[in-house]
mmCIF file of C-alpha atoms in Angstrom:
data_model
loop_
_atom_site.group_PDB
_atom_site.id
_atom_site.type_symbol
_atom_site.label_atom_id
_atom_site.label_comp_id
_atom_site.label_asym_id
_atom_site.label_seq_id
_atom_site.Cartn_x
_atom_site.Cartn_y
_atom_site.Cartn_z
ATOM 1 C CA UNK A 24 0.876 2.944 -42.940
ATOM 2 C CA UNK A 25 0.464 1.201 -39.746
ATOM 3 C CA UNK A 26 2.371 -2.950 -38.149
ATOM 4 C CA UNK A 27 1.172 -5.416 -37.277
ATOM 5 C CA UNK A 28 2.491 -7.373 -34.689
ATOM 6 C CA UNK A 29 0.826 -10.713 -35.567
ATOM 7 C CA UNK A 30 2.044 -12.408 -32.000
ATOM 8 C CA UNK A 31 4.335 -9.899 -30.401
ATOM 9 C CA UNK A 32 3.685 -11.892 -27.322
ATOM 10 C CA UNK A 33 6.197 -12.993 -24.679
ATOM 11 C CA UNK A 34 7.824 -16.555 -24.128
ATOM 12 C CA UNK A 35 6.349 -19.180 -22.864
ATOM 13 C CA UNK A 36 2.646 -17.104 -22.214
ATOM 14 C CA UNK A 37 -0.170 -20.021 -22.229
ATOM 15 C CA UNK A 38 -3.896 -19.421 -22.563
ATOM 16 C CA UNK A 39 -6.135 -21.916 -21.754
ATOM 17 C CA UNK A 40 -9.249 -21.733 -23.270
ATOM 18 C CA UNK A 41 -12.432 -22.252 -21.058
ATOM 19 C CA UNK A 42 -13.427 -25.516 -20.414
ATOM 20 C CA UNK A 43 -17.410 -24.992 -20.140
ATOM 21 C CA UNK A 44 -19.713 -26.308 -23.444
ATOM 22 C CA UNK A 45 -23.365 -24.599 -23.612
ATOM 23 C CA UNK A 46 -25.255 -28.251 -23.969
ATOM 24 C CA UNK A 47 -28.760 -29.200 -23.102
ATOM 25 C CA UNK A 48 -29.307 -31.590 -20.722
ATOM 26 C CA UNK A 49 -32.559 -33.151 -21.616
ATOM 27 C CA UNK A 50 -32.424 -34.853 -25.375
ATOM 28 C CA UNK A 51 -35.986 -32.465 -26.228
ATOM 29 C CA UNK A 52 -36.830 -28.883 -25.463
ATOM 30 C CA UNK A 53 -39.651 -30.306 -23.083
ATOM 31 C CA UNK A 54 -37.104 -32.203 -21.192
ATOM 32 C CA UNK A 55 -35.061 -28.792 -21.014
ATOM 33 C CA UNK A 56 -36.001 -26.978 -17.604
ATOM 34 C CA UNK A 57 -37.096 -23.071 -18.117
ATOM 35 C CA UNK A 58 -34.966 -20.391 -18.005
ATOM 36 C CA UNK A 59 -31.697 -22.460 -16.851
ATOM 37 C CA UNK A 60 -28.654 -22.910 -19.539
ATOM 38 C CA UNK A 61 -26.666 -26.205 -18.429
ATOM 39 C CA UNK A 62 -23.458 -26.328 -19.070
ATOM 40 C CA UNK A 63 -21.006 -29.619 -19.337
ATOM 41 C CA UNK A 64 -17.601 -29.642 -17.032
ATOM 42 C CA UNK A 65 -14.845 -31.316 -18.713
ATOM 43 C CA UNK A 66 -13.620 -34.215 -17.159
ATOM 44 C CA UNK A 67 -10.604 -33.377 -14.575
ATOM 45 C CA UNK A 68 -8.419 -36.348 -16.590
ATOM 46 C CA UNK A 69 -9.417 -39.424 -19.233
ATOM 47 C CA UNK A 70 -9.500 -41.966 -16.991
ATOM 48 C CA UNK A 71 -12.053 -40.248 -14.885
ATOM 49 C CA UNK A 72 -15.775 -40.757 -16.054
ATOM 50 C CA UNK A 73 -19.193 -39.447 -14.619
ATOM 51 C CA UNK A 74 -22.983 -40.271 -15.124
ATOM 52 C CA UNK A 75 -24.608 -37.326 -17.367
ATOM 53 C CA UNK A 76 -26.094 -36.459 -14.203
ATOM 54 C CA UNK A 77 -22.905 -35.945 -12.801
ATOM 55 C CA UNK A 78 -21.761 -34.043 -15.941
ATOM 56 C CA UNK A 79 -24.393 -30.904 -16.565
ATOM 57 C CA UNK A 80 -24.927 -28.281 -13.855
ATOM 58 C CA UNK A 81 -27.919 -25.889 -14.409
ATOM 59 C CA UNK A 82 -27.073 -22.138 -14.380
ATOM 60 C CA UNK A 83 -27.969 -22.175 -10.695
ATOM 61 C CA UNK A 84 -26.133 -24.943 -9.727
ATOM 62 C CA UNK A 85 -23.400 -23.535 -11.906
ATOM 63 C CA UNK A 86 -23.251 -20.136 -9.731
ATOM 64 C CA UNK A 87 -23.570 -21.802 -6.533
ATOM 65 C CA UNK A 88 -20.337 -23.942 -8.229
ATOM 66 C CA UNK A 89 -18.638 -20.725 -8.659
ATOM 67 C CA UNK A 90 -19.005 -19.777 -5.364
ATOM 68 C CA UNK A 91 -16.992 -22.599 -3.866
ATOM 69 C CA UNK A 92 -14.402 -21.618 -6.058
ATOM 70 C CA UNK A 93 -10.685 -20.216 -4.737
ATOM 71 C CA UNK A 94 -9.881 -17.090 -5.673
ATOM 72 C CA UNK A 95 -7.876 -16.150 -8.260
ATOM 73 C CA UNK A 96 -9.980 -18.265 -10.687
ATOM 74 C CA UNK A 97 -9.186 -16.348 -13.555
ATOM 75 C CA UNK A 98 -12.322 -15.321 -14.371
ATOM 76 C CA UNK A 99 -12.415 -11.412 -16.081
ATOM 77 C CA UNK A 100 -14.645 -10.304 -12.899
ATOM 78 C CA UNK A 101 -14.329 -6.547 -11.226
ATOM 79 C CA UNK A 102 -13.652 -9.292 -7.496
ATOM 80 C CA UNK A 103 -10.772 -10.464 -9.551
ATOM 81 C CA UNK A 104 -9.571 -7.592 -10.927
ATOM 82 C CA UNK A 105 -9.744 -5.954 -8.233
ATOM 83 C CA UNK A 106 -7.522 -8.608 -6.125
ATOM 84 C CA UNK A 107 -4.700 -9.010 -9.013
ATOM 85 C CA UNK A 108 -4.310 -5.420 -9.124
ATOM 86 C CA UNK A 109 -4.139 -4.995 -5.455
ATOM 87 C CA UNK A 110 -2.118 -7.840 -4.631
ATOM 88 C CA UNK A 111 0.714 -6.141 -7.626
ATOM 89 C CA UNK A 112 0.277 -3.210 -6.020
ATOM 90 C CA UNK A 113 1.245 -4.369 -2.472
ATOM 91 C CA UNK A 114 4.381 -6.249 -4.393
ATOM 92 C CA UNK A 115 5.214 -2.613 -5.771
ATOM 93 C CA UNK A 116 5.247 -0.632 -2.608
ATOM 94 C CA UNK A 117 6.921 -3.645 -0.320
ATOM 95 C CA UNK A 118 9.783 -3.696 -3.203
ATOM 96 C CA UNK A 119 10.124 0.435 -2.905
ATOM 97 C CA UNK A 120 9.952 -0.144 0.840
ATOM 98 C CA UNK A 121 12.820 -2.818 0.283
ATOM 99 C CA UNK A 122 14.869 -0.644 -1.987
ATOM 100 C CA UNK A 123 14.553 2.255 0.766
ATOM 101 C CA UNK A 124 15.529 0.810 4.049
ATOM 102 C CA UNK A 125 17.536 -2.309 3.378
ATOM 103 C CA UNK A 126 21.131 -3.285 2.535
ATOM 104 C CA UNK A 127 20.505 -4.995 -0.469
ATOM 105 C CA UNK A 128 18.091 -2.398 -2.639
ATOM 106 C CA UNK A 129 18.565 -4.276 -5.885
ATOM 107 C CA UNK A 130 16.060 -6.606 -4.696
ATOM 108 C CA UNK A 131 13.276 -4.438 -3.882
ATOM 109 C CA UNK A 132 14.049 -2.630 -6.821
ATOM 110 C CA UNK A 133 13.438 -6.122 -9.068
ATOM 111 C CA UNK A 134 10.670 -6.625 -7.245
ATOM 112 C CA UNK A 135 8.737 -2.996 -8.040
ATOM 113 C CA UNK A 136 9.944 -3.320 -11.740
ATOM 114 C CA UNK A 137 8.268 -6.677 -11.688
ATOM 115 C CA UNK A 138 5.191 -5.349 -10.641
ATOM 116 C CA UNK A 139 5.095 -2.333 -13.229
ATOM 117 C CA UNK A 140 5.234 -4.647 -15.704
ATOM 118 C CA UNK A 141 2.864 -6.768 -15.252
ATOM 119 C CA UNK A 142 0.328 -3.465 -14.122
ATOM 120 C CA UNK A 143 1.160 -1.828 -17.352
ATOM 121 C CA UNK A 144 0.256 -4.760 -19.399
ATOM 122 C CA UNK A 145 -2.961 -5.070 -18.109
ATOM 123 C CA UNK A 146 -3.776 -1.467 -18.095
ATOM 124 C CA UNK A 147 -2.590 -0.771 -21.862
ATOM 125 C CA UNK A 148 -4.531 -3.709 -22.768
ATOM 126 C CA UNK A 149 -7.667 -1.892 -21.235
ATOM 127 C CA UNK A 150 -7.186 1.638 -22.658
ATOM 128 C CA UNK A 151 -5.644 0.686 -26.265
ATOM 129 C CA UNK A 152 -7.426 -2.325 -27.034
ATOM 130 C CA UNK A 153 -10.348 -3.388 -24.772
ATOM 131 C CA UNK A 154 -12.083 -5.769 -26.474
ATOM 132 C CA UNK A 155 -8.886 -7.964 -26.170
ATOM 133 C CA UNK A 156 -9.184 -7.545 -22.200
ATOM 134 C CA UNK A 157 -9.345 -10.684 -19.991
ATOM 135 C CA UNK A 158 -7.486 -11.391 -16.795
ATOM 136 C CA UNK A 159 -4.774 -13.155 -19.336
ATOM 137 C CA UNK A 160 -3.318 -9.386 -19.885
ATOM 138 C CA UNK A 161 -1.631 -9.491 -16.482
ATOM 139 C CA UNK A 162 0.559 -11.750 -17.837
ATOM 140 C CA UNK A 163 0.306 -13.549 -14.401
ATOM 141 C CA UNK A 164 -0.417 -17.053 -15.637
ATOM 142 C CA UNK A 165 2.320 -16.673 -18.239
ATOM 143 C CA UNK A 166 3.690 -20.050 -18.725
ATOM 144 C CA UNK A 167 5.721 -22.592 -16.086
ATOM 145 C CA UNK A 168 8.603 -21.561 -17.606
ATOM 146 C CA UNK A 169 8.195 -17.984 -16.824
ATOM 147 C CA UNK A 170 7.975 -18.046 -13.123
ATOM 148 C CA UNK A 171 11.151 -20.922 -13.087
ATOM 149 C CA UNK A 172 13.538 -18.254 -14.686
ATOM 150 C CA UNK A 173 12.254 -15.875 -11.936
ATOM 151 C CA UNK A 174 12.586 -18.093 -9.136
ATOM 152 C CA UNK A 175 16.320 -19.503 -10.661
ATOM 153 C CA UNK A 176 17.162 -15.332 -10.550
ATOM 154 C CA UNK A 177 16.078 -15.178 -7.027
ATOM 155 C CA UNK A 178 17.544 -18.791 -6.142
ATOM 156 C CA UNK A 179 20.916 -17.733 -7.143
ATOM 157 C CA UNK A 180 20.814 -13.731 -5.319
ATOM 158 C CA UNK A 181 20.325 -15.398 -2.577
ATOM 159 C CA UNK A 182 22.390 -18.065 -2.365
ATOM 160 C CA UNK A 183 25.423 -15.663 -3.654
ATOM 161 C CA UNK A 184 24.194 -13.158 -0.969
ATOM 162 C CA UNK A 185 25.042 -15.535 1.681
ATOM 163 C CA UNK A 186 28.568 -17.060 -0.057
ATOM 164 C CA UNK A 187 30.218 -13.866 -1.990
ATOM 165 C CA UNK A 188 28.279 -10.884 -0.127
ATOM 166 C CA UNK A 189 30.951 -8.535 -1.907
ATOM 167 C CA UNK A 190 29.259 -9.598 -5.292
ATOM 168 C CA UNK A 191 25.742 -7.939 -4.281
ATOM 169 C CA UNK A 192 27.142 -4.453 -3.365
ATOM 170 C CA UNK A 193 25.585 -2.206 -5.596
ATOM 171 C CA UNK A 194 27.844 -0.686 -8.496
ATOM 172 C CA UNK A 195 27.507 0.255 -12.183
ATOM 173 C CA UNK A 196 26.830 -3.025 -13.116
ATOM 174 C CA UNK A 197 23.015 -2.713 -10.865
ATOM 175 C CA UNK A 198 22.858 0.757 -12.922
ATOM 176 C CA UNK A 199 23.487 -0.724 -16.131
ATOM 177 C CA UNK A 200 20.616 -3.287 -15.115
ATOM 178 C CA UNK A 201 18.251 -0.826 -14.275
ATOM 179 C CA UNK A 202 19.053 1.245 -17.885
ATOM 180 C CA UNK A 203 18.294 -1.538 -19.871
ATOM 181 C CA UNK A 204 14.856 -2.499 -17.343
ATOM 182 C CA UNK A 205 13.922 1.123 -18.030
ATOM 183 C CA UNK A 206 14.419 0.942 -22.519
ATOM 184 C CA UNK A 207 12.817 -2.434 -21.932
ATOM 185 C CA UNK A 208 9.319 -1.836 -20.405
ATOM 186 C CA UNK A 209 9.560 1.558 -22.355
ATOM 187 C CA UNK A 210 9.796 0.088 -25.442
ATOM 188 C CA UNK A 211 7.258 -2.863 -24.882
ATOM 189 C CA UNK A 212 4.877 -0.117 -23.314
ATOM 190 C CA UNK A 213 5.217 2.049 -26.736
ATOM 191 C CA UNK A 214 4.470 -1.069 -28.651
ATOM 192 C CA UNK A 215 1.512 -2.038 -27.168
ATOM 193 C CA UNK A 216 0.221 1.765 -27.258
ATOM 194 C CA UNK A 217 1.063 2.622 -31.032
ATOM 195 C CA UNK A 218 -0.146 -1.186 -32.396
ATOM 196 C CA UNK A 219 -3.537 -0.359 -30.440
ATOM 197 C CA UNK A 220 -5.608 -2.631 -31.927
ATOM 198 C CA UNK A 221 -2.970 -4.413 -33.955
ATOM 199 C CA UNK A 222 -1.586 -5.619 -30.517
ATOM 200 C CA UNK A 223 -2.481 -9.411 -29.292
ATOM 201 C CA UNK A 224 -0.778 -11.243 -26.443
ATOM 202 C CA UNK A 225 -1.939 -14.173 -28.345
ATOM 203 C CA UNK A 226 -0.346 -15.625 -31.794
ATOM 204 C CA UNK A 227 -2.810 -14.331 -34.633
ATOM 205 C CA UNK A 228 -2.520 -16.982 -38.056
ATOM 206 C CA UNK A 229 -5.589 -15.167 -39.833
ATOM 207 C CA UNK A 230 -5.581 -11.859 -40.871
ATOM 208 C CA UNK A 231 -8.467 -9.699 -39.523
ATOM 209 C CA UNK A 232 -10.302 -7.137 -41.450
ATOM 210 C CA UNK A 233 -9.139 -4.346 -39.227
ATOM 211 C CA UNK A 234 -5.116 -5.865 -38.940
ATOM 212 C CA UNK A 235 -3.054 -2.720 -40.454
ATOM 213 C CA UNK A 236 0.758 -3.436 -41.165
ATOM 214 C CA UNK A 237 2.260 -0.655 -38.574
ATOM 215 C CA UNK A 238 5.681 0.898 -39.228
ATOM 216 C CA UNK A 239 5.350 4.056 -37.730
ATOM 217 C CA UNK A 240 6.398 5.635 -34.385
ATOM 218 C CA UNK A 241 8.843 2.867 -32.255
ATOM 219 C CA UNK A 242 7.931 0.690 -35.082
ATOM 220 C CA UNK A 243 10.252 2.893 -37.472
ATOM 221 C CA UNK A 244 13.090 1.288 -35.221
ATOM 222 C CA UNK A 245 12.072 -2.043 -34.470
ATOM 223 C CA UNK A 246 10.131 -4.032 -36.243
ATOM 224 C CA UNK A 247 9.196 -6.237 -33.142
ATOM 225 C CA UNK A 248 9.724 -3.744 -30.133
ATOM 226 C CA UNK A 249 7.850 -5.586 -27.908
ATOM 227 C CA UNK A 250 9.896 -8.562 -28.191
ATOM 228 C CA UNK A 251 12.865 -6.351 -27.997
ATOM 229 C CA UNK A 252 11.197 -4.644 -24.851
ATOM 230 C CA UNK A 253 11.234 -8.004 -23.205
ATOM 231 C CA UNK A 254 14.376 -9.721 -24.359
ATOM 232 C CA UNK A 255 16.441 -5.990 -22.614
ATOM 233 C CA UNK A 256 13.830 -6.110 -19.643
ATOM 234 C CA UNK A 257 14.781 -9.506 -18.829
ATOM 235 C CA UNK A 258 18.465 -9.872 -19.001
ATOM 236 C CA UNK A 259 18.399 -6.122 -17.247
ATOM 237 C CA UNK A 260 16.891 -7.872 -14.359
ATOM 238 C CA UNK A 261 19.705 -10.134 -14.309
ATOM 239 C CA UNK A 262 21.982 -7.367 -14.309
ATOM 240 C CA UNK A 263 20.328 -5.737 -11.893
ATOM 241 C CA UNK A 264 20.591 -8.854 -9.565
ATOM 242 C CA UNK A 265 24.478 -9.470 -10.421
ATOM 243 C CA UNK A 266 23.090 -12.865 -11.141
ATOM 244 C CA UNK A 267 25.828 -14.065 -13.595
ATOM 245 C CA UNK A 268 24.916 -17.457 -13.787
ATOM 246 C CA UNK A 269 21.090 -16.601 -14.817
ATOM 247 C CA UNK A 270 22.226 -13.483 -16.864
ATOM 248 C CA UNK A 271 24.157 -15.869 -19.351
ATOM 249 C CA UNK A 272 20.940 -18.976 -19.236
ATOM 250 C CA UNK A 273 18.321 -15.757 -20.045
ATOM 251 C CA UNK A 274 20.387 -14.599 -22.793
ATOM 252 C CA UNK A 275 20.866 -18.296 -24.417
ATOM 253 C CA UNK A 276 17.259 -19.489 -23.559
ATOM 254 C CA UNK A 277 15.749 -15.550 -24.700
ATOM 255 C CA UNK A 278 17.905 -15.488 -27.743
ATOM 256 C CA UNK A 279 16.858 -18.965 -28.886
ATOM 257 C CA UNK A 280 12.974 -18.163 -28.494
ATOM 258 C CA UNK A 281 12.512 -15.167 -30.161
ATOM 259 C CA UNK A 282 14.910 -16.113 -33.280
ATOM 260 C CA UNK A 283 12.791 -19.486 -33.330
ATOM 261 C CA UNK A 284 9.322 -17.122 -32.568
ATOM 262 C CA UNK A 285 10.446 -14.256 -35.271
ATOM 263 C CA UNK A 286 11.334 -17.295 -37.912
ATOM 264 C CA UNK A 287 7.539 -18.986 -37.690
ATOM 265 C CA UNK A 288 5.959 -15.365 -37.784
ATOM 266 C CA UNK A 289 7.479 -13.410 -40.129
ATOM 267 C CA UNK A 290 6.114 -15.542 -43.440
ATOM 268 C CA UNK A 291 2.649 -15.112 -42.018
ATOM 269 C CA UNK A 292 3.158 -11.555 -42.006
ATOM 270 C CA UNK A 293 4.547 -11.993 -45.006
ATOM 271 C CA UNK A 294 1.538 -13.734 -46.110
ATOM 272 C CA UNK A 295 -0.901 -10.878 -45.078
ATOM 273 C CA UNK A 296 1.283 -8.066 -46.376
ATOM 274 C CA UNK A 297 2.482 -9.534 -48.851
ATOM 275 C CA UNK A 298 5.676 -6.851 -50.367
ATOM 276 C CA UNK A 299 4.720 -3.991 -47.990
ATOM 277 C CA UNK A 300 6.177 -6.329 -45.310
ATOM 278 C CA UNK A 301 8.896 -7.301 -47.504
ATOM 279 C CA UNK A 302 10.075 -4.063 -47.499
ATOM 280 C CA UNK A 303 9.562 -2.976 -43.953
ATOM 281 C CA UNK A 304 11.543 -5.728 -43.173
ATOM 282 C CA UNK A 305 14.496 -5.013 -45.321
ATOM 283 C CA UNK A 306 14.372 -1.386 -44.069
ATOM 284 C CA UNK A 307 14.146 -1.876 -40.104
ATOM 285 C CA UNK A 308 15.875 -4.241 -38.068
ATOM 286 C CA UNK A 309 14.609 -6.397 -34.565
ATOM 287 C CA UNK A 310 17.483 -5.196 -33.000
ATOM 288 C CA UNK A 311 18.007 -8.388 -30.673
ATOM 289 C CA UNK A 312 21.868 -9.636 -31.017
ATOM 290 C CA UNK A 313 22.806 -12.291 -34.070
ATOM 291 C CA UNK A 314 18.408 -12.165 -35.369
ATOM 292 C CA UNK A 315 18.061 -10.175 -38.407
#
């Protein structure tokens, strides 16, 4: 038997859906130009209105719309792949660079973690379960509230840095950090490669014809290793940092999403398995402190 993960997806990811409507903009074929597809832009806010003239672009006008566009548009392009991935990758080697030749390594260290992770979601997205690819797998646009817990983490390093340097010497603590970074993204990596298929970064409330209940492999252990992967990646960070006041608001705000997360999942799955998931769930545990 295989799991399914149904949303083993992290906190707070948001995925906005495409705001462009295939429309015609002539009310009869004849009033439709040849060969051009229009498409309708959604108004920026409600109070703001346009003419229809002002609301369809043709394809052409559409491209040439594009164009003007900033990078990082978020559109699944090889211009934008290629620009994520490089931009991670110059994050990775600056934050090995850091960790090499500085006095506080810890950071540069967080830094190249950071960027593994959000490389190696995109890139087991692409080789386990490609047609689910879009420039949402770098987990880059992953919700407000994702980026505020980083920059609280980095807030507080650096403002202890400059009051208690003594605290941001490097000791077991750091290690202990970088352990539990290490079974994190190892575990969320395994998840995503033995679901395959199974895997979504978005929540799933239908069952598809090809959704298999997995309990195999890391799956045997945990029977939501991804969101384990991420709840030990996180607070290792923290750890890692010697950021105590951010260690204990991860653990409260981490430990409060995925009980609430696993809670509204689990009779869905429960729904599409019906007793096989019963079972599994009676047999293997999440794994993540005070959730059964």
């Amino acid at each position: 038997m295989s799991s399914t993960f149904i949303a083993d997806s992290l906190p707070g990811t948001e995925h906005i859906l495409t705001n462009f409507t295939t429309t015609y903009s002539g009310s009869t074929p004849e009033e439709q130009p040849s060969n051009s597809t229009s498409f309708r832009l959604r108004s920026p806010s409600p109070a703001t209105t346009h003419s229809p003239s002002e609301e369809f672009y043709t394809t052409r006008q559409y491209s040439r719309l594009y164009r003007d566009i900033p990078l990082l548009d978020r559109h699944h392009t090889p211009k934008n792949i290629a620009i994520y991935s490089f931009l991670i990758g110059v994050i990775f080697g600056a934050g090995i660079s850091f960790a090499l030749y500085s006095q506080i390594p810890q950071l540069g260290v967080f830094f190249a973690t950071l960027a593994v992770f959000h490389i190696l979601e995109y890139l087991l997205t692409a080789i386990v379960n490609s047609e689910k690819l879009s420039m949402d797998a770098f987990l880059i646009h992953n919700g407000l509230s994702y980026h505020v817990a980083h920059l609280a983490g980095l807030i507080e390093f650096v403002i202890e840095l400059y009051l208690f340097p003594e605290l941001k010497k490097v000791g077991w603590i750091a290690f202990l950090g970088l352990v539990l970074i290490i079974l994190g993204q190892t575990t969320r990596s395994l998840a995503m490669w033995h679901a395959k298929s199974n895997f979504s970064h978005q929540i799933v409330y239908q069952k598809h014809q090809d959704h298999e209940l997995v309990t195999t492999g890391i799956y045997s252990i945990s029977r939501h290793p991804s969101y384990f992967g991420f709840y030990y990646w996180a607070l290792g960070t923290q750890l890692l940092l010697f950021n105590p006041i951010c260690f204990f608001g991860y653990l409260v705000a981490l430990h409060r999403f995925f009980r609430d997360r696993i809670r509204n999942e689990e009779p869905l799955l429960i729904k599409f398995f019906g007793d096989d998931y019963v079972r599994y769930r009676q047999r293997v545990g999440v794994w993540i402190p005070f959730i059964k």
